[in-house]
Tab-separated table of C-alpha atoms and ligand atoms in Angstrom:
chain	number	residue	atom	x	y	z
A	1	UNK	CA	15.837	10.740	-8.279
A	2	UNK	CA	15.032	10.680	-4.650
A	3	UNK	CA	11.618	8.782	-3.543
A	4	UNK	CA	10.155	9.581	-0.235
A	5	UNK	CA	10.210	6.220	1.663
A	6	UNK	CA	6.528	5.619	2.650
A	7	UNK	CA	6.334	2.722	5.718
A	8	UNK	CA	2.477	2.294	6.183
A	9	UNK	CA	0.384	0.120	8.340
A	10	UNK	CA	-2.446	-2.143	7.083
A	11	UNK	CA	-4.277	-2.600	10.473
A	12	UNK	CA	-7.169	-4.653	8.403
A	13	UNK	CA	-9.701	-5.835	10.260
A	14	UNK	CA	-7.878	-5.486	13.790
A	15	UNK	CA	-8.101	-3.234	16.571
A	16	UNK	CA	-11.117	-2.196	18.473
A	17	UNK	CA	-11.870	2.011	17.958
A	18	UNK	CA	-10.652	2.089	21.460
A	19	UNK	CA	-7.929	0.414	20.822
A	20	UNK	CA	-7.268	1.845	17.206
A	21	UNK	CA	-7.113	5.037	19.086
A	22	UNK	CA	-4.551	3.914	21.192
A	23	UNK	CA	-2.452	2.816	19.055
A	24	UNK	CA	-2.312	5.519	16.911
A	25	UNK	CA	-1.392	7.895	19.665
A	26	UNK	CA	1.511	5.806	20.558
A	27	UNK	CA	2.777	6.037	17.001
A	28	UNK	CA	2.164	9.562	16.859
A	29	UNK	CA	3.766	10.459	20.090
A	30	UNK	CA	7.335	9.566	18.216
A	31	UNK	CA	7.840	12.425	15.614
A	32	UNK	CA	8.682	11.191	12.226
A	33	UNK	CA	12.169	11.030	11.089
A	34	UNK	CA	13.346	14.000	8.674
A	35	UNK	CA	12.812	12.595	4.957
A	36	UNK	CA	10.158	9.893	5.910
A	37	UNK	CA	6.221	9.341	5.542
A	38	UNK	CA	4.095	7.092	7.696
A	39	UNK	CA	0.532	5.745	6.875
A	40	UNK	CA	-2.079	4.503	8.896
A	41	UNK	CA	-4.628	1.913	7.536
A	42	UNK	CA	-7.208	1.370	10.658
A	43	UNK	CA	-10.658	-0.565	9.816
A	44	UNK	CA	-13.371	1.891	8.135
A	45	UNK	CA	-15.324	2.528	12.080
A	46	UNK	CA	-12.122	4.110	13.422
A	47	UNK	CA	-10.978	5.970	10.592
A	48	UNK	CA	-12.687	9.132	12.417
A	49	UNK	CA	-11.303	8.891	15.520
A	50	UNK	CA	-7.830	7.782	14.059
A	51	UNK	CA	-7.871	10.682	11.603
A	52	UNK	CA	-8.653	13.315	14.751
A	53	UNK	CA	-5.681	12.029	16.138
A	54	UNK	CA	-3.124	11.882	12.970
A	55	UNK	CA	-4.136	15.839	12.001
A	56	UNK	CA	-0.902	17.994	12.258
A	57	UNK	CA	1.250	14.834	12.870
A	58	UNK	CA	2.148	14.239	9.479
A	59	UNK	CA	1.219	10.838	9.643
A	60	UNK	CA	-1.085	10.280	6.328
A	61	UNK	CA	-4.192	8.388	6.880
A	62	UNK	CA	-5.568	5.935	4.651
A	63	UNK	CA	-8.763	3.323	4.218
A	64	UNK	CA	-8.488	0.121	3.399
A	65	UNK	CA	-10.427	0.239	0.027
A	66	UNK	CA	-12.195	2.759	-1.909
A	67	UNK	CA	-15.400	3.122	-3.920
A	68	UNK	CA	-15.475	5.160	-7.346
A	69	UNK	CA	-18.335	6.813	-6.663
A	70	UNK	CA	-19.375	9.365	-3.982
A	71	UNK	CA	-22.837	8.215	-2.684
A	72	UNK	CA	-26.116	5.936	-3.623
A	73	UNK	CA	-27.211	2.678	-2.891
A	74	UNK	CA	-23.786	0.622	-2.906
A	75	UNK	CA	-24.450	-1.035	0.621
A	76	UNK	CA	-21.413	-2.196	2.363
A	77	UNK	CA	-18.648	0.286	0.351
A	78	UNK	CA	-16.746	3.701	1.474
A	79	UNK	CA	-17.549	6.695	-0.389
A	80	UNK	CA	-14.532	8.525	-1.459
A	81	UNK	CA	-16.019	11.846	-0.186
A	82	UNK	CA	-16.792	10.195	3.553
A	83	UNK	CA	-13.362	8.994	3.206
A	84	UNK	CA	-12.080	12.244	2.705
A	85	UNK	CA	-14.290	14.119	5.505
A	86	UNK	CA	-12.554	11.493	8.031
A	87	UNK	CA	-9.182	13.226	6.336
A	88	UNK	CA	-8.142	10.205	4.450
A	89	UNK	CA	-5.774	10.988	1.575
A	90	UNK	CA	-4.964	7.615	0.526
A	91	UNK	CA	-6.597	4.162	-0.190
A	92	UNK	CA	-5.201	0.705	-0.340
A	93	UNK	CA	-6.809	-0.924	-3.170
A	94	UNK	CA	-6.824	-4.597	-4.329
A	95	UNK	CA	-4.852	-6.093	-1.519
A	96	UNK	CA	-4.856	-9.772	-1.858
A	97	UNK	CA	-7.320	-10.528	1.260
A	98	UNK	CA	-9.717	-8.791	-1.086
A	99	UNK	CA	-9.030	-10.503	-4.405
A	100	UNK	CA	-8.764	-13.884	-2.907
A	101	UNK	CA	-11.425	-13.904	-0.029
A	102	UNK	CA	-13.574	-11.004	-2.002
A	103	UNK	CA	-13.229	-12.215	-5.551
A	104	UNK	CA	-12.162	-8.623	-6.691
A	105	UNK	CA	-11.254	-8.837	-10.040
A	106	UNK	CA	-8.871	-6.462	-11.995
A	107	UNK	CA	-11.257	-4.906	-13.559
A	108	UNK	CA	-13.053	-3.589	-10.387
A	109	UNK	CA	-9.953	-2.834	-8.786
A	110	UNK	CA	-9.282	-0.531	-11.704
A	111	UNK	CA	-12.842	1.211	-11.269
A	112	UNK	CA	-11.799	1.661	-7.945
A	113	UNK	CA	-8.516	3.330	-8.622
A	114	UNK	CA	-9.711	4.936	-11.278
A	115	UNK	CA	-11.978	6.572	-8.924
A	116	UNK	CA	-9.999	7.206	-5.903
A	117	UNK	CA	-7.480	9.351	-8.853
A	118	UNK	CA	-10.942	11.307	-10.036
A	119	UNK	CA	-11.654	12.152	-5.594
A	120	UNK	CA	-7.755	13.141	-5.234
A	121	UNK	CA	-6.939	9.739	-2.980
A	122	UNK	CA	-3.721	8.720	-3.771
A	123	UNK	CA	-3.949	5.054	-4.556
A	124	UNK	CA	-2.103	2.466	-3.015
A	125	UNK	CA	-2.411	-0.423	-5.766
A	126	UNK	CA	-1.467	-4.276	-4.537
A	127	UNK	CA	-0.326	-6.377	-6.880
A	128	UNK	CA	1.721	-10.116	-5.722
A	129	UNK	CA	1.499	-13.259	-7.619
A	130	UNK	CA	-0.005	-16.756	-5.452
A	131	UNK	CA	2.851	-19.436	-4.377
A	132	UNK	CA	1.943	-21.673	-6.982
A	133	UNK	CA	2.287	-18.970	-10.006
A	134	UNK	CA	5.957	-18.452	-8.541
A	135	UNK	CA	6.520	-22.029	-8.851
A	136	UNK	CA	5.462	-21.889	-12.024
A	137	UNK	CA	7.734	-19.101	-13.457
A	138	UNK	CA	4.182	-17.364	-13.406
A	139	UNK	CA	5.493	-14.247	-11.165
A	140	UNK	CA	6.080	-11.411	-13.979
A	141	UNK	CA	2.980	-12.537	-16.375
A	142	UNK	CA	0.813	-12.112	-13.421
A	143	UNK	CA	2.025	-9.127	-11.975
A	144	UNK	CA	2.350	-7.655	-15.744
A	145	UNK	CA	-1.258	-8.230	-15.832
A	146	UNK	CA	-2.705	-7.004	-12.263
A	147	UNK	CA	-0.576	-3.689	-13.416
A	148	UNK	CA	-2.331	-3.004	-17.139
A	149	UNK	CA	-5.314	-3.885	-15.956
A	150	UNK	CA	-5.186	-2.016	-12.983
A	151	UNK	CA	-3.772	1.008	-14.399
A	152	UNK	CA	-5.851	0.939	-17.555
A	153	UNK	CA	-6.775	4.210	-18.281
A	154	UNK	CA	-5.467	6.170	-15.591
A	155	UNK	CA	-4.017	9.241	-15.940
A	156	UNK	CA	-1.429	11.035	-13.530
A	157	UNK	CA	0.419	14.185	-13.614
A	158	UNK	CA	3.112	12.920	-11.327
A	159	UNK	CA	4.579	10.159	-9.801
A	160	UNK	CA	3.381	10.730	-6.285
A	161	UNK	CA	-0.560	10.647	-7.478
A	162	UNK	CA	0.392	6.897	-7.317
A	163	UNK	CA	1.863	4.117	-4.791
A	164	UNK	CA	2.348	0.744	-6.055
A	165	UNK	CA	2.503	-2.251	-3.474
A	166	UNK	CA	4.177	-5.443	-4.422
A	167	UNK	CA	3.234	-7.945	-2.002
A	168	UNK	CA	3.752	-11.367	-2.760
A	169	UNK	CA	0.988	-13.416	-1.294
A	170	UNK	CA	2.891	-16.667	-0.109
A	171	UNK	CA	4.975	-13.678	2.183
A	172	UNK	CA	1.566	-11.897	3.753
A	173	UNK	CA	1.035	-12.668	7.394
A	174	UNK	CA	3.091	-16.349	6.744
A	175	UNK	CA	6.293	-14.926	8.628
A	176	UNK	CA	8.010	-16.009	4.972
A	177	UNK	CA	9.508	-12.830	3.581
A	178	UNK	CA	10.604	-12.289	-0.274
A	179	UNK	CA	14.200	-11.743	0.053
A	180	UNK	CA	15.373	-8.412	-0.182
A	181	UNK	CA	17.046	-9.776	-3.731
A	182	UNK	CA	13.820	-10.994	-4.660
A	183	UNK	CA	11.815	-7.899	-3.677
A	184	UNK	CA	14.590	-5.550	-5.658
A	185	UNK	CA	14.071	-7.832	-8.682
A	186	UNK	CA	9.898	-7.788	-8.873
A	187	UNK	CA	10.122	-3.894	-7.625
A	188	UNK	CA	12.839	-3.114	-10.890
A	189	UNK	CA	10.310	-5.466	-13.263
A	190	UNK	CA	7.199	-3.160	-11.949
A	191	UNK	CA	9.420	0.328	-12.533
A	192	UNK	CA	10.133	-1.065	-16.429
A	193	UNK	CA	6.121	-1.772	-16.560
A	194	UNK	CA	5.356	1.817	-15.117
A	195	UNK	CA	8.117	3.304	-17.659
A	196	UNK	CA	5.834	1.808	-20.625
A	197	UNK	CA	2.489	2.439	-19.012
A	198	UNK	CA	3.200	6.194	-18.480
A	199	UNK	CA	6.361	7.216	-18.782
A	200	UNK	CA	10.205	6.991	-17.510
A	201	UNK	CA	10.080	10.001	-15.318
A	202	UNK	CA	7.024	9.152	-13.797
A	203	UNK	CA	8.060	5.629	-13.015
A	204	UNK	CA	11.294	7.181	-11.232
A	205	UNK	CA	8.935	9.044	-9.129
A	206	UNK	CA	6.202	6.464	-8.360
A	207	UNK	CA	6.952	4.750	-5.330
A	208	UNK	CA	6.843	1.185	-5.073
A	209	UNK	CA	6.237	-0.529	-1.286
A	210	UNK	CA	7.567	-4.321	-0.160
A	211	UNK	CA	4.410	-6.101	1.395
A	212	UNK	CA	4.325	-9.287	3.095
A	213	UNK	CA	5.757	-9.792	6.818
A	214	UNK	CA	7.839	-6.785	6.863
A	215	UNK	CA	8.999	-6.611	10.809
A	216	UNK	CA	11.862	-4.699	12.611
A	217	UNK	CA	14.312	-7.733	11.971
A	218	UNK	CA	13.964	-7.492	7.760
A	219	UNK	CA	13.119	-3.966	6.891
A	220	UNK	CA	16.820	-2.295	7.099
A	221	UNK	CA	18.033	-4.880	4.722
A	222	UNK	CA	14.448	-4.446	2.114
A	223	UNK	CA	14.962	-0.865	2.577
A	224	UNK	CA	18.640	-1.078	1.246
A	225	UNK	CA	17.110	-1.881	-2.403
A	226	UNK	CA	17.388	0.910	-4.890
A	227	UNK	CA	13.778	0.146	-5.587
A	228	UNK	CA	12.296	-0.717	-2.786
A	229	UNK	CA	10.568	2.839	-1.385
A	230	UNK	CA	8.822	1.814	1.658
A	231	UNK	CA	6.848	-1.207	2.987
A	232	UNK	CA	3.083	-2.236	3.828
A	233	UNK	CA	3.132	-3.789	7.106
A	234	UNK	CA	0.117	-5.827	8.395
A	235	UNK	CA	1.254	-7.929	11.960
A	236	UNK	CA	3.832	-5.607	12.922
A	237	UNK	CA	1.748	-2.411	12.438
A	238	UNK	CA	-0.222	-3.787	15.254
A	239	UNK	CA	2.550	-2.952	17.983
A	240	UNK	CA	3.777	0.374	18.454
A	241	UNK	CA	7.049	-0.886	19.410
A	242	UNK	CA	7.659	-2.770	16.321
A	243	UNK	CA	6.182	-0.091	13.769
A	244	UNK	CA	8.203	2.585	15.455
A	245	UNK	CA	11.154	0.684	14.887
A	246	UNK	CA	9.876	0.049	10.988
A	247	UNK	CA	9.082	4.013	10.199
A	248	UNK	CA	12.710	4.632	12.157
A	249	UNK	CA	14.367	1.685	9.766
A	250	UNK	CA	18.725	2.178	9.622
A	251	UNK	CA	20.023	2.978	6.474
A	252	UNK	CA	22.650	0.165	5.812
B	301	LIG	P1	1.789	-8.917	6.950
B	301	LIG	O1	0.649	-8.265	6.013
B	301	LIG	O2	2.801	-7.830	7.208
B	301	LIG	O3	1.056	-9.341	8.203
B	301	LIG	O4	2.370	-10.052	6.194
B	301	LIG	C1	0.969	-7.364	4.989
B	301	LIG	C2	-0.274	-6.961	4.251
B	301	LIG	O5	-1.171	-7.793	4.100
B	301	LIG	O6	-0.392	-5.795	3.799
């Protein structure tokens, strides 16, 4: 079964509009290499001009997060339908900057996936357990957990309504990456947890992303893992140099 690597950029709260523009041009001056998606994560004020100039490059935009419901008076939070009029067809949801310094729980986070499923945004869900649970043998518990409770009663068709991003949080923006033997062991735990939660077919097609300093020098060898499908970068999305070299990663 053959999974459409997905290398995306989580710009977070970085880049001016002017600048986000810029960017975005450089990346989409490089056409995509046959068999490959890129993603584009700019902060929710450029995701207009960003999305003007991603349309017919094949380059899939996405938000940052996602509300589950389409307008009223939730100040502060990105409709799904505003998201999609910007041409946004994905959202990354529950990425650790927003469970740690935004107390998101997993029971919002599911709301909000549950919601971006109902608006046709395909989900990007980030799961990644905290230094200390890996020290203590915490890793799979936790990431079992952000997973059911995540996932809790969504229901999907296919595989590709669904991207799954493990990204350990001692590894995000630290310059300390999982090894590519660590991220193949967490990704082939996650694939046995999406076999149970819906079923073995759709787990082969859902694809599951590396997060957590990703950069030119480390994503041939992450990419290399049977079950590693694609990475979120944060830092080296910023460069156009260093995220073109990502999306054109060699095959080892
Ligand atoms: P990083 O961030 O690549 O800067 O570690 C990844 C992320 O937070 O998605």
């Amino acid at each position: 079964m053959e999974r459409t690597p997905l290398l995306a950029g989580n710009w977070k709260m970085f880049t001016t509009v002017a600048e986000a523009t810029e960017l975005a041009r450089a990346i989409a001056a490089k056409p995509l290499p046959a068999g490959r998606q890129a993603m584009l994560a700019p902060s929710a004020p450029a995701l207009h001009a960003v999305g003007n100039i991603l349309r017919d490059t094949g380059i899939i935009l996405a938000s940052q997060n996602i509300c589950w419901e389409e307008k009223g008076a939730f100040t502060g939070e990105l409709s799904p339908l505003m998201l999609e009029e910007a041409g946004a067809t994905m959202a990354i949801i529950g990425h650790s900057e927003r469970r740690q310094i935004f107390a998101e729980s997993n029971s919002l986070i599911n709301k909000r996936l549950l919601g971006a499923l109902k608006f046709g945004i395909t989900p990007i869900l980030c799961i990644g357990e905290t230094l200390t649970e890996r020290e203590s043998n915490d890793t799979k518990s936790i990431l079992e957990k952000q997973l059911r409770q995540g996932l809790a009663g969504a229901k999907i068709k296919t595989g590709n309504q669904l991207t799954i991003a493990y990204e350990p949080v001692w590894a995000i923006g630290t310059g300390q990456t999982a090894s590519a033997a660590q991220a193949q062991d967490v990704h082939a735990f996650c694939r046995l947890l999406l076999a149970d939660i819906f079923d073995k077919a759709i787990a082969q097609q859902i694809r599951i992303l590396y997060g957590g300093s990703v950069n030119p020098a480390n994503i041939d060898e992450l990419m290399a893992q049977t079950d590693v499908d694609g990475a979120l970068v944060g830092g080296a999305a910023l460069k156009a140099e260093s995220f073109l070299r990502i999306i054109h990663f060699e095959t080892l």
